[in-house]
Every structure is written in C-alpha cells, then in structure tokens.
Short mmCIF file of C-alpha atoms in Angstrom, two decimals:
data_model
loop_
_atom_site.label_atom_id
_atom_site.label_comp_id
_atom_site.label_asym_id
_atom_site.label_seq_id
_atom_site.Cartn_x
_atom_site.Cartn_y
_atom_site.Cartn_z
CA MET A 1 21.71 -41.94 159.84
CA ALA A 2 19.40 -43.93 157.60
CA THR A 3 16.75 -41.27 158.25
CA LEU A 4 19.03 -38.54 157.10
CA ILE A 5 19.98 -40.41 153.90
CA ASN A 6 16.30 -41.05 153.07
CA SER A 7 15.42 -37.36 153.57
CA PHE A 8 18.32 -36.42 151.33
CA LEU A 9 17.09 -38.84 148.61
CA ASP A 10 13.56 -37.49 148.90
CA GLU A 11 14.84 -34.01 148.26
CA ILE A 12 16.77 -35.12 145.21
CA ARG A 13 13.65 -36.87 143.86
CA LYS A 14 11.63 -33.66 144.35
CA ILE A 15 14.33 -31.66 142.53
CA ASN A 16 14.28 -34.21 139.67
CA ILE A 17 10.44 -34.15 139.37
CA LEU A 18 10.46 -30.33 139.47
CA GLY A 19 13.21 -30.34 136.76
CA VAL A 20 11.23 -32.59 134.55
CA GLY A 21 8.17 -30.54 135.13
CA TYR A 22 9.95 -27.37 134.15
CA PHE A 23 11.49 -29.09 131.11
CA VAL A 24 8.03 -30.22 129.94
CA VAL A 25 6.53 -26.79 130.47
CA THR A 26 9.51 -25.19 128.65
CA LEU A 27 9.02 -27.56 125.62
CA LEU A 28 5.27 -26.87 125.54
CA THR A 29 5.87 -23.14 125.74
CA ILE A 30 8.36 -23.30 122.75
CA TYR A 31 5.91 -25.52 120.83
CA VAL A 32 2.94 -23.18 121.37
CA THR A 33 4.99 -20.12 120.65
CA GLN A 34 6.27 -21.54 117.32
CA TRP A 35 2.75 -22.74 116.42
CA ILE A 36 1.32 -19.30 117.10
CA TYR A 37 4.17 -17.72 115.11
CA ARG A 38 3.47 -20.12 112.16
CA TRP A 39 -0.19 -19.29 112.40
CA ARG A 40 0.41 -15.56 112.21
CA ASN A 41 3.07 -15.93 109.57
CA PRO A 42 1.98 -18.51 107.01
CA LYS A 43 4.43 -19.89 104.46
CA CYS A 44 4.53 -18.03 101.20
CA ASN A 45 6.82 -18.03 98.20
CA GLY A 46 6.89 -14.27 98.23
CA VAL A 47 5.25 -11.56 100.19
CA LEU A 48 1.66 -12.05 101.50
CA PRO A 49 -0.76 -9.10 101.34
CA PRO A 50 -1.07 -7.18 104.66
CA GLY A 51 -3.56 -8.18 107.27
CA SER A 52 -4.05 -10.33 110.42
CA MET A 53 -4.68 -14.06 110.75
CA GLY A 54 -6.59 -13.51 114.03
CA PHE A 55 -6.72 -15.99 116.86
CA PRO A 56 -5.46 -19.53 116.39
CA LEU A 57 -8.17 -21.96 115.06
CA ILE A 58 -10.98 -19.52 114.70
CA GLY A 59 -9.09 -16.74 112.90
CA GLU A 60 -11.22 -13.60 112.50
CA THR A 61 -14.50 -15.48 112.12
CA LEU A 62 -16.23 -13.73 114.92
CA GLN A 63 -15.26 -10.26 113.64
CA LEU A 64 -16.62 -11.30 110.18
CA ILE A 65 -20.08 -12.28 111.49
CA PHE A 66 -20.38 -9.50 113.96
CA PRO A 67 -23.67 -7.77 113.00
CA SER A 68 -23.95 -4.21 111.72
CA HIS A 69 -27.20 -2.29 111.71
CA SER A 70 -27.29 -0.71 108.32
CA LEU A 71 -26.88 -1.34 104.62
CA ASP A 72 -23.39 0.12 104.79
CA LEU A 73 -20.25 -2.00 104.27
CA PRO A 74 -19.76 -4.35 107.24
CA PRO A 75 -17.27 -3.02 109.82
CA PHE A 76 -15.06 -6.04 109.27
CA LEU A 77 -14.48 -4.98 105.62
CA LYS A 78 -14.69 -1.32 106.07
CA ASN A 79 -12.02 -1.12 108.83
CA ARG A 80 -9.59 -3.45 107.14
CA ILE A 81 -9.88 -1.87 103.66
CA LYS A 82 -9.15 1.49 105.34
CA ARG A 83 -6.12 0.02 107.21
CA TYR A 84 -4.66 -2.39 104.64
CA GLY A 85 -5.95 -1.31 101.27
CA GLN A 86 -8.19 -3.09 98.66
CA MET A 87 -6.51 -6.56 99.35
CA PHE A 88 -5.74 -8.13 102.64
CA LYS A 89 -5.20 -11.51 104.28
CA THR A 90 -7.27 -12.99 107.09
CA ASN A 91 -8.37 -16.36 108.38
CA VAL A 92 -12.02 -17.58 108.55
CA ALA A 93 -12.88 -20.72 110.48
CA GLY A 94 -9.31 -21.98 110.25
CA ARG A 95 -8.94 -21.22 106.48
CA PRO A 96 -6.44 -18.68 105.18
CA VAL A 97 -8.28 -16.22 102.97
CA ILE A 98 -7.42 -13.25 100.74
CA ILE A 99 -10.13 -10.70 100.59
CA SER A 100 -10.17 -8.38 97.50
CA ALA A 101 -12.10 -5.21 96.86
CA ASP A 102 -9.88 -4.38 93.82
CA PRO A 103 -12.15 -4.22 90.66
CA GLU A 104 -9.37 -4.99 88.26
CA PHE A 105 -7.87 -7.91 90.12
CA ASN A 106 -11.45 -9.27 90.69
CA SER A 107 -12.23 -8.99 86.99
CA PHE A 108 -8.99 -10.86 86.18
CA ILE A 109 -9.55 -13.68 88.67
CA LEU A 110 -13.18 -14.23 87.44
CA ARG A 111 -11.67 -14.94 84.00
CA GLN A 112 -9.28 -17.52 85.34
CA ASP A 113 -11.69 -20.20 86.35
CA GLY A 114 -10.11 -23.67 85.63
CA LYS A 115 -6.70 -22.02 85.10
CA LEU A 116 -5.48 -20.15 88.13
CA VAL A 117 -8.44 -20.69 90.31
CA GLU A 118 -11.43 -22.97 90.92
CA THR A 119 -14.91 -22.27 92.37
CA TRP A 120 -14.98 -22.81 96.13
CA SER A 121 -17.66 -22.83 98.83
CA LEU A 122 -17.74 -22.05 102.52
CA ASP A 123 -17.46 -25.22 104.64
CA THR A 124 -21.24 -25.23 105.51
CA PHE A 125 -22.13 -24.65 101.91
CA ALA A 126 -19.76 -27.46 100.82
CA GLU A 127 -21.50 -29.82 103.19
CA VAL A 128 -24.95 -28.87 101.99
CA PHE A 129 -24.11 -28.31 98.32
CA GLU A 130 -21.97 -31.12 96.96
CA GLN A 131 -19.26 -30.07 94.53
CA ASN A 132 -19.74 -31.17 90.97
CA THR A 133 -17.47 -32.06 88.08
CA HIS A 134 -16.94 -29.71 85.05
CA SER A 135 -19.19 -31.83 82.81
CA SER A 136 -22.03 -32.03 85.39
CA ARG A 137 -21.83 -28.26 86.03
CA LYS A 138 -22.09 -27.63 82.29
CA TYR A 139 -25.11 -29.91 82.07
CA THR A 140 -26.73 -28.26 85.18
CA ARG A 141 -26.30 -24.76 83.68
CA HIS A 142 -27.79 -25.88 80.39
CA LEU A 143 -30.77 -27.59 82.11
CA THR A 144 -31.45 -24.49 84.27
CA LEU A 145 -31.41 -22.16 81.35
CA ASN A 146 -33.65 -24.59 79.52
CA HIS A 147 -36.31 -24.36 82.26
CA PHE A 148 -35.65 -20.87 83.79
CA GLY A 149 -33.79 -19.03 80.96
CA VAL A 150 -34.93 -16.26 78.56
CA GLU A 151 -36.76 -18.58 76.14
CA ALA A 152 -38.68 -20.37 78.87
CA LEU A 153 -39.54 -16.92 80.35
CA LYS A 154 -40.83 -15.68 77.09
CA GLU A 155 -42.81 -18.80 76.17
CA LYS A 156 -44.49 -19.75 79.47
CA LEU A 157 -43.02 -18.47 82.72
CA LEU A 158 -43.87 -14.77 82.43
CA PRO A 159 -47.70 -15.34 82.22
CA GLN A 160 -47.54 -18.04 84.92
CA MET A 161 -45.59 -15.70 87.23
CA GLU A 162 -48.24 -12.91 86.78
CA ASP A 163 -51.15 -15.18 87.57
CA PHE A 164 -49.30 -16.71 90.51
CA ILE A 165 -48.33 -13.27 91.89
CA LYS A 166 -51.89 -11.94 91.38
CA SER A 167 -53.26 -14.84 93.43
CA THR A 168 -50.62 -14.34 96.05
CA LEU A 169 -51.16 -10.66 96.52
CA SER A 170 -54.91 -11.13 96.67
CA ASN A 171 -54.39 -13.65 99.45
CA TRP A 172 -52.00 -11.29 101.30
CA SER A 173 -54.60 -8.45 101.22
CA ASN A 174 -56.92 -10.67 103.28
CA HIS A 175 -54.51 -10.52 106.28
CA GLU A 176 -54.31 -7.94 108.89
CA SER A 177 -50.59 -7.93 108.47
CA LEU A 178 -47.82 -10.22 107.09
CA GLU A 179 -44.08 -10.61 107.87
CA VAL A 180 -42.60 -9.69 104.51
CA LYS A 181 -39.49 -11.85 104.45
CA SER A 182 -41.32 -15.03 105.42
CA ALA A 183 -44.13 -14.24 103.00
CA ALA A 184 -41.60 -13.52 100.25
CA ILE A 185 -39.75 -16.84 100.85
CA LYS A 186 -43.03 -18.69 100.48
CA VAL A 187 -44.06 -17.09 97.21
CA THR A 188 -40.60 -17.55 95.61
CA VAL A 189 -40.08 -21.12 96.80
CA ASP A 190 -43.71 -22.18 95.91
CA PHE A 191 -43.51 -20.81 92.40
CA ALA A 192 -40.05 -22.39 91.79
CA ALA A 193 -41.21 -25.72 93.17
CA LYS A 194 -44.08 -25.80 90.65
CA GLN A 195 -41.50 -25.58 87.83
CA ILE A 196 -39.17 -28.20 89.31
CA PHE A 197 -41.59 -30.85 90.47
CA SER A 198 -45.11 -29.69 89.66
CA GLY A 199 -47.41 -30.17 92.75
CA ASP A 200 -45.48 -33.12 94.27
CA LEU A 201 -44.69 -31.20 97.52
CA ASP A 202 -48.20 -29.91 98.06
CA ASN A 203 -48.86 -32.73 100.56
CA ALA A 204 -45.36 -32.63 102.24
CA PRO A 205 -45.48 -33.12 106.04
CA PHE A 206 -43.96 -29.70 106.55
CA ASN A 207 -43.93 -26.20 104.86
CA ILE A 208 -40.83 -26.45 102.72
CA SER A 209 -40.58 -22.75 102.20
CA TYR A 210 -40.20 -22.16 105.94
CA MET A 211 -37.60 -24.93 106.13
CA PHE A 212 -35.51 -23.05 103.64
CA ARG A 213 -35.94 -19.86 105.68
CA ASP A 214 -34.31 -21.52 108.70
CA LEU A 215 -31.67 -23.19 106.52
CA VAL A 216 -30.23 -19.82 105.48
CA GLU A 217 -29.55 -18.78 109.04
CA GLY A 218 -27.35 -21.87 109.60
CA LEU A 219 -25.46 -21.56 106.35
CA MET A 220 -23.66 -18.45 107.52
CA SER A 221 -23.02 -19.77 111.02
CA PHE A 222 -19.75 -21.06 112.54
CA PRO A 223 -19.25 -24.68 111.36
CA ILE A 224 -19.59 -26.50 114.59
CA ASN A 225 -21.83 -29.54 114.29
CA LEU A 226 -23.09 -29.89 117.94
CA PRO A 227 -26.75 -30.11 119.02
CA GLY A 228 -28.20 -26.64 119.66
CA THR A 229 -25.94 -24.82 117.18
CA ALA A 230 -27.30 -23.08 114.07
CA HIS A 231 -24.90 -25.20 112.00
CA HIS A 232 -26.34 -28.41 113.37
CA LYS A 233 -29.85 -27.23 112.81
CA CYS A 234 -29.00 -26.39 109.24
CA LEU A 235 -27.59 -29.84 108.50
CA GLN A 236 -30.71 -31.49 110.15
CA ILE A 237 -33.08 -29.35 107.98
CA HIS A 238 -30.98 -30.28 104.92
CA LYS A 239 -31.39 -33.99 105.75
CA LYS A 240 -35.11 -33.63 106.25
CA VAL A 241 -35.76 -31.69 103.00
CA ARG A 242 -33.61 -34.12 100.98
CA LYS A 243 -35.61 -37.09 102.39
CA THR A 244 -38.78 -35.49 101.14
CA MET A 245 -37.29 -34.80 97.73
CA ARG A 246 -36.11 -38.44 97.59
CA ASP A 247 -39.61 -39.57 98.20
CA VAL A 248 -40.85 -37.39 95.29
CA LEU A 249 -38.14 -38.76 93.01
CA THR A 250 -38.87 -42.41 93.97
CA LYS A 251 -42.52 -41.90 93.24
CA ARG A 252 -41.70 -40.41 89.83
CA LEU A 253 -39.39 -43.24 88.96
CA SER A 254 -41.95 -45.89 89.73
CA SER A 255 -43.92 -47.20 86.78
CA SER A 256 -47.22 -46.07 88.36
CA ALA A 257 -46.10 -42.40 88.66
CA GLU A 258 -48.40 -39.88 86.98
CA LYS A 259 -47.28 -38.42 83.63
CA HIS A 260 -47.50 -34.66 83.52
CA THR A 261 -49.06 -32.87 80.60
CA GLU A 262 -46.14 -30.53 80.56
CA GLU A 263 -42.61 -31.71 81.25
CA ASP A 264 -41.16 -30.31 84.41
CA LEU A 265 -37.47 -30.19 85.48
CA VAL A 266 -37.68 -33.59 87.23
CA ASP A 267 -39.23 -35.21 84.23
CA HIS A 268 -36.33 -33.79 82.14
CA LEU A 269 -33.76 -35.16 84.58
CA ILE A 270 -35.30 -38.61 84.64
CA ARG A 271 -35.44 -38.69 80.86
CA ASP A 272 -31.70 -37.86 80.76
CA MET A 273 -30.58 -40.46 83.28
CA ASP A 274 -29.76 -43.05 80.58
CA SER A 275 -27.55 -40.65 78.52
CA GLN A 276 -26.00 -38.78 81.39
CA LYS A 277 -24.17 -41.30 83.61
CA PHE A 278 -23.57 -38.71 86.44
CA LEU A 279 -27.32 -38.25 86.86
CA THR A 280 -27.71 -40.48 89.89
CA GLU A 281 -30.69 -40.15 92.22
CA ASP A 282 -28.45 -38.35 94.68
CA TYR A 283 -27.36 -35.84 92.12
CA ILE A 284 -30.93 -35.14 91.02
CA ILE A 285 -32.01 -34.66 94.66
CA GLN A 286 -29.12 -32.23 95.12
CA MET A 287 -30.03 -30.28 92.09
CA MET A 288 -33.63 -29.95 93.17
CA PHE A 289 -32.55 -28.75 96.55
CA GLY A 290 -30.00 -26.29 95.17
CA LEU A 291 -32.38 -24.61 92.77
CA LEU A 292 -35.01 -24.13 95.52
CA PHE A 293 -32.32 -22.69 97.81
CA VAL A 294 -31.23 -20.10 95.14
CA THR A 295 -34.84 -18.78 94.94
CA SER A 296 -35.54 -18.97 98.67
CA ASP A 297 -33.03 -16.36 99.78
CA SER A 298 -31.79 -14.15 96.97
CA ILE A 299 -35.15 -13.21 95.39
CA SER A 300 -37.06 -13.10 98.69
CA THR A 301 -34.50 -10.87 100.46
CA THR A 302 -34.40 -8.51 97.37
CA LEU A 303 -38.21 -8.41 97.44
CA ALA A 304 -38.44 -7.64 101.13
CA LEU A 305 -35.91 -4.78 100.57
CA CYS A 306 -38.08 -3.48 97.71
CA PHE A 307 -40.99 -3.14 100.09
CA LYS A 308 -38.96 -1.33 102.60
CA LEU A 309 -37.06 1.02 100.34
CA LEU A 310 -40.04 1.96 98.21
CA ALA A 311 -42.18 2.72 101.34
CA GLU A 312 -39.33 5.00 102.44
CA HIS A 313 -38.82 6.78 99.11
CA ALA A 314 -42.11 8.28 97.75
CA ASP A 315 -40.40 9.90 94.72
CA VAL A 316 -39.12 6.53 93.56
CA LEU A 317 -42.52 4.82 94.12
CA GLU A 318 -44.26 7.58 92.23
CA GLU A 319 -42.17 7.13 89.07
CA LEU A 320 -42.44 3.36 89.33
CA ILE A 321 -46.27 3.60 89.43
CA ALA A 322 -46.27 6.01 86.49
CA GLU A 323 -44.20 3.58 84.37
CA HIS A 324 -46.49 0.60 85.15
CA ASP A 325 -49.73 2.61 84.70
CA SER A 326 -48.31 3.55 81.30
CA ILE A 327 -47.92 -0.11 80.41
CA LEU A 328 -51.52 -0.77 81.26
CA LYS A 329 -52.74 2.21 79.26
CA ASN A 330 -51.05 0.92 76.20
CA LYS A 331 -52.95 -2.35 76.39
CA GLU A 332 -56.17 -2.78 74.45
CA ASN A 333 -57.63 -4.62 77.43
CA LEU A 334 -56.44 -4.03 81.04
CA ASP A 335 -56.73 -7.73 81.78
CA ASP A 336 -54.39 -8.76 79.01
CA PRO A 337 -51.29 -10.52 80.42
CA LEU A 338 -47.82 -9.01 80.43
CA THR A 339 -45.70 -9.62 77.38
CA TRP A 340 -42.00 -9.92 76.94
CA ASN A 341 -42.06 -6.50 75.24
CA ASP A 342 -43.79 -5.08 78.30
CA TYR A 343 -41.05 -6.46 80.52
CA LYS A 344 -38.33 -5.02 78.31
CA SER A 345 -40.02 -1.61 78.47
CA MET A 346 -39.70 -1.50 82.20
CA THR A 347 -36.64 0.71 82.11
CA PHE A 348 -37.06 2.41 85.46
CA THR A 349 -38.20 -0.78 87.09
CA LEU A 350 -35.05 -2.53 86.17
CA GLN A 351 -33.08 0.46 87.50
CA VAL A 352 -34.92 0.07 90.82
CA ILE A 353 -34.06 -3.59 90.87
CA ASN A 354 -30.40 -2.93 90.19
CA GLU A 355 -30.36 -0.36 92.94
CA VAL A 356 -31.89 -2.74 95.43
CA LEU A 357 -29.48 -5.45 94.48
CA ARG A 358 -26.58 -3.06 94.76
CA LEU A 359 -27.54 -1.88 98.28
CA GLY A 360 -28.72 -5.34 99.43
CA ASN A 361 -25.50 -7.26 98.58
CA ILE A 362 -27.43 -10.52 99.19
CA ALA A 363 -24.41 -12.80 98.98
CA PRO A 364 -21.38 -11.99 101.21
CA GLY A 365 -19.02 -12.48 98.25
CA LEU A 366 -17.77 -14.64 95.39
CA PHE A 367 -15.24 -17.41 96.41
CA ARG A 368 -12.42 -19.01 94.50
CA ARG A 369 -9.47 -21.17 95.51
CA ALA A 370 -6.00 -20.59 94.06
CA LEU A 371 -4.65 -23.63 92.11
CA LYS A 372 -1.20 -22.08 92.00
CA ASP A 373 0.74 -19.20 93.44
CA ILE A 374 -0.71 -15.94 91.99
CA PRO A 375 1.41 -12.80 91.86
CA VAL A 376 -0.48 -9.51 92.22
CA ASN A 377 0.77 -6.00 92.84
CA GLY A 378 4.02 -7.12 94.47
CA TYR A 379 2.29 -9.71 96.62
CA THR A 380 1.68 -13.49 96.24
CA ILE A 381 -1.44 -15.39 96.87
CA PRO A 382 -0.28 -18.95 97.82
CA ALA A 383 -1.70 -22.03 96.10
CA GLY A 384 -4.52 -23.45 98.18
CA TRP A 385 -5.65 -20.17 99.69
CA VAL A 386 -9.22 -19.04 99.26
CA ILE A 387 -9.91 -15.72 97.46
CA MET A 388 -13.07 -13.85 98.43
CA ILE A 389 -14.16 -11.21 96.02
CA ALA A 390 -15.95 -8.68 98.31
CA THR A 391 -18.85 -7.68 96.10
CA ALA A 392 -20.29 -5.43 98.85
CA ALA A 393 -17.04 -3.31 98.65
CA LEU A 394 -17.50 -2.99 94.93
CA HIS A 395 -21.20 -2.15 95.13
CA LEU A 396 -20.60 0.56 97.80
CA ASN A 397 -17.43 1.96 96.32
CA SER A 398 -17.78 5.85 96.33
CA ASP A 399 -15.34 6.07 93.42
CA GLN A 400 -17.87 4.31 91.18
CA PHE A 401 -21.24 5.06 92.85
CA GLU A 402 -21.69 8.69 94.14
CA ASP A 403 -23.16 8.79 97.57
CA PRO A 404 -23.30 4.94 97.61
CA LEU A 405 -25.55 4.59 100.59
CA SER A 406 -28.43 6.61 98.97
CA PHE A 407 -31.27 4.74 97.27
CA ASN A 408 -31.01 6.36 93.83
CA PRO A 409 -32.33 4.30 90.90
CA TRP A 410 -31.73 7.18 88.55
CA ARG A 411 -27.96 6.73 88.87
CA TRP A 412 -28.22 3.77 86.49
CA LYS A 413 -29.04 6.07 83.59
CA GLU A 414 -25.47 7.21 83.55
CA ILE A 415 -23.58 4.04 84.53
CA GLN A 416 -21.70 2.54 81.57
CA PRO A 417 -21.86 -1.19 80.89
CA SER A 418 -18.01 -1.45 81.22
CA CYS A 419 -18.15 0.02 84.70
CA ALA A 420 -21.05 -2.20 85.69
CA ALA A 421 -19.27 -5.32 84.53
CA LYS A 422 -16.40 -4.78 86.99
CA ASN A 423 -18.28 -3.13 89.84
CA PHE A 424 -21.76 -4.64 89.98
CA MET A 425 -21.94 -8.46 90.46
CA PRO A 426 -25.21 -9.42 92.23
CA PHE A 427 -25.38 -12.58 90.20
CA GLY A 428 -21.64 -13.33 89.79
CA SER A 429 -19.79 -12.56 86.55
CA GLY A 430 -18.85 -13.93 83.20
CA MET A 431 -19.45 -17.55 82.42
CA LYS A 432 -20.10 -18.27 86.14
CA GLN A 433 -22.88 -15.80 86.33
CA CYS A 434 -26.00 -17.34 87.90
CA ALA A 435 -28.04 -19.02 85.21
CA GLY A 436 -31.21 -17.73 87.02
CA ALA A 437 -30.12 -14.04 86.82
CA GLU A 438 -32.73 -13.06 84.14
CA TYR A 439 -35.37 -15.28 85.88
CA SER A 440 -34.82 -13.35 89.19
CA ARG A 441 -35.16 -9.97 87.35
CA VAL A 442 -38.35 -10.99 85.62
CA PHE A 443 -39.91 -12.35 88.77
CA LEU A 444 -39.14 -9.14 90.68
CA ALA A 445 -40.33 -6.93 87.81
CA THR A 446 -43.54 -8.83 87.47
CA PHE A 447 -44.12 -8.70 91.26
CA LEU A 448 -43.60 -4.98 91.29
CA HIS A 449 -45.94 -4.53 88.26
CA VAL A 450 -48.84 -6.28 90.02
CA LEU A 451 -48.06 -4.63 93.37
CA VAL A 452 -47.81 -0.99 92.28
CA THR A 453 -50.74 -1.08 89.84
CA LYS A 454 -53.26 -2.85 92.14
CA TYR A 455 -52.19 -2.47 95.72
CA ARG A 456 -50.81 -0.10 98.37
CA TRP A 457 -48.92 -1.14 101.44
CA THR A 458 -47.83 0.35 104.82
CA MET A 459 -45.41 -0.89 107.41
CA VAL A 460 -46.99 -2.02 110.64
CA LYS A 461 -43.90 -2.83 112.72
CA GLY A 462 -40.31 -3.87 112.46
CA GLY A 463 -38.24 -3.22 109.41
CA LYS A 464 -34.88 -2.77 111.15
CA ILE A 465 -31.99 -4.34 109.22
CA ILE A 466 -28.89 -6.16 110.45
CA ARG A 467 -26.13 -7.55 108.29
CA ALA A 468 -24.31 -10.59 109.81
CA PRO A 469 -22.99 -10.90 107.13
CA ILE A 470 -26.25 -11.61 105.25
CA ILE A 471 -29.24 -9.37 105.63
CA ARG A 472 -31.74 -10.17 108.36
CA PHE A 473 -34.79 -8.43 109.80
CA PRO A 474 -34.25 -9.03 113.61
CA ASP A 475 -37.59 -7.76 114.67
CA GLY A 476 -39.39 -9.00 111.47
CA PHE A 477 -40.87 -6.67 108.92
CA HIS A 478 -44.67 -6.63 109.06
CA PHE A 479 -46.74 -4.75 106.63
CA LYS A 480 -50.36 -4.33 105.72
CA ILE A 481 -51.39 -4.62 102.08
CA SER A 482 -54.73 -3.54 100.54
CA GLN A 483 -56.26 -3.23 97.10
CA LYS A 484 -56.28 0.38 95.64
CA ASN A 485 -59.90 0.38 94.90
CA GLN A 486 -60.90 -0.36 98.49
#
C-alpha cells in the first residue's frame, strides 16, 4: 500500500515539475516575443519612416558593412532607397537610425545644429575621438584655420607642399613599384605632422603613418572590444599613438625643450594653455591625433583614386597635363614655385578633384542626433535617434548628376553653386564644413601639378576597389612611377 502511495506522489511531483517548466517556458516566450515586437516597433509620438530594424541587438549592421565591388552606391543604401524612398529607418549596432538621401531635408538638418540636432559620432569614433564642448570646438576650428586655412596656405604652406611633394615623387621614382594607398598615407601624414609638431616624431619607435592606415580599418568595424577583432586592434593602436604624442608634449612642456624658429601648432596650443582652461594635456593630445587622422584617410584615399581614374581615362589626363604645362609656360623660370594665383587658375584640376571626391564618397555619411522630435513629410524622427545624411546617395543621384557613375570632370562646368551646396558634401556643409577643406584641395592640386608635369605612371598590379562601407583596395594598388625625361 505504501509503495502505491509513494508512486502516486512521485507522479504528482513530476506533473508539478513539468507544469512549472511549461509555465517558465511560456513566460520566457511571451517576454521574448514582446521584446522582439518592441525592437521591431520602437516607440514614436507619430509615424516612423518606413524601414526595418533588422535582427535584435545587431540590427542591420552586417548588411551595412557588406562589401560592394564598385564605386556605385552600396547595396544596403541602393536597395532600401528603391524600396522605402529617400528616408528610411534602420538599426546599426543596436542604435536606431534614420538614413536620409533627401537633399532638402539634409540641407535643413545641417542648419539646425544646436537647435534640433547635435553632432554625433559612430561608437568607435566616439571612443577614439572624444566629444568636445561648443567653446572648445570653436577654438579648435579657429586654430585649425590659423595653421591650415587659406592665409596659412598662401603665406607658407603652398611652397612647402610643393617642395615636399617634389622630394616624395623623386623618392617614389627610385622604387620598382609602390602600393599607392600606403604611399599616399605616408606622404599626407608626414607633411601634416611637420606642421603640427615639427620633426618630433622622426625618431618615433614605429612608423606613425602606417599606424593610421591600420586604424582606419578598425574604425568602421563592428564595436566589439575583444582580442583579435578589428575594433580591439583599433583601440590598441589609438592607445599606442597617443602615448607617443604624450611623450612629445611632455618634452615640449619641459623647460629644456627646444624652441622652434617658426611656431608650429603644438607651440600655439602650449602658449594658449594659460588663457584657455579646457586646454589640458589630454585635450592637446586628442587634437594632435584628430588632425593627423583627418589627413591620413581622406586625402590619401582621394589621391589613390586620382592615380587610378587618371590612368583609366586618357582624355582627362591629357587635358590635365595641358593645363599644368600652360602654368609652367607662363612662368619666367620653370623652377619658380607655385603661387596662389597659379592654384586659383587650375580650373580643370579642381573639377577633376571634385569629380574624384564625388565618386569616392570617402566618408560613409554625416551624422547628427535628434535633440527633440522632428516632424518631416508626415513622419516623425524621435528625440535621441541618430540621423545619417547619406552623402553617397546625394553624390550619385542621377537626377542631379547625369550618368553618375561616369568619371566626367567636365560636368562641373555646368553645375550651379546652389545645386552643389545641397548635393555635394565631401567635407560636410555650412558652419560644420571641415576646416581643412581648402587645405585638402590645395594639397591634391599641388600633388597633381608635380605629378603630371614631371612624371608618368603605370599600374603594375591590383587596383580593384571594394566599399565596405569605406573604400579599400583589397589586393593593393601597385604602380610604377618614372620621370618623363628618362
């Protein structure tokens, strides 16, 4: 009898355990279902733009960074614009994002900094580039224009650039072949470094230009800080470069530091430390790092694309050579340095640079964060959401640029400034336009002047392009350069 009772009780216990198990599973299923529903249908005081939030936690990050093998609009943008229109919602690395290819809305948003929106950075960028206050940003812009702006270019940088580029190309011509992107990073970083801290990095324990090359790869990676990931490597490089820059600054701050005959940017910063309280050592190091980064990728990638596109379009190269030969013929002495008037006369050269910038789309976009709910075309962008202005979609818009994938510098003869202002933003727009925009153009124009008047070049191997989402040369891009009189 006792045995029968115990067996009966055991069966009841099993039923209870199973019941509890089913109850727990049911609760978990309800919770997960609700969580997924909330993920796919975020709260909004209105109607969100169409689109998809992708998978929980990762959103549509993998689709965004999926590589494409051309200069065309990345499939992520192209497919969604075709399906949803010029504005759609998505989620990148767990952050809700509105992506806009609408020129009118983009132009409006860029005028709302500090009102409806604020500047925002991708997570990895935010870790590497600390966010600054309004007053410090204003100071940084003024300082950058002081050392890299138009007046500095006119007075000293243009002739220095020309001499530096002549020396660089002469050195390149002694090699059997060079990988163009790596070589371009080195020349752009090395020249900028001389302006920022003179020759203080000449004896650094590593090649700083190559460190910046590897840094760029990690900045656009998925933000997982685990050993072996590109993100982790990026942060390690950042730490290493900053330490070297701290050593430079410490040496400058010491009483025994050498005084430079001509004040560089670090000298200027140290001089202002007493009057500008936000100028801490950490801030100065961050500024040094940021300025070198800007030159390391944007100018070098554009320069690499110039080599490729000019080699593939003989008609463009022919007119470019004619323009620069004409500049030389108008000089009393062929060895006279370039002047500011020479630069301003490079009409076709600047059209070539614009076209390379348009096709290259070096930056994936411009980012802002909504400070309050923003109504637009019947939709609402919720406060706190990120807005990505898809500059690539503007630059490759067939309504504004006929046959947008063709390399056609002559198109810029007809483009009106009002059209360019809303549809061409390689350096940002308005008051937030990159302070180094003119510096970049002058550097590229000067490089092209020396290159096409004194050298010829041929591709040796590589040259294939992928965009994921920034431009890379997966097989490298090797070329041979030689002097024309050889």
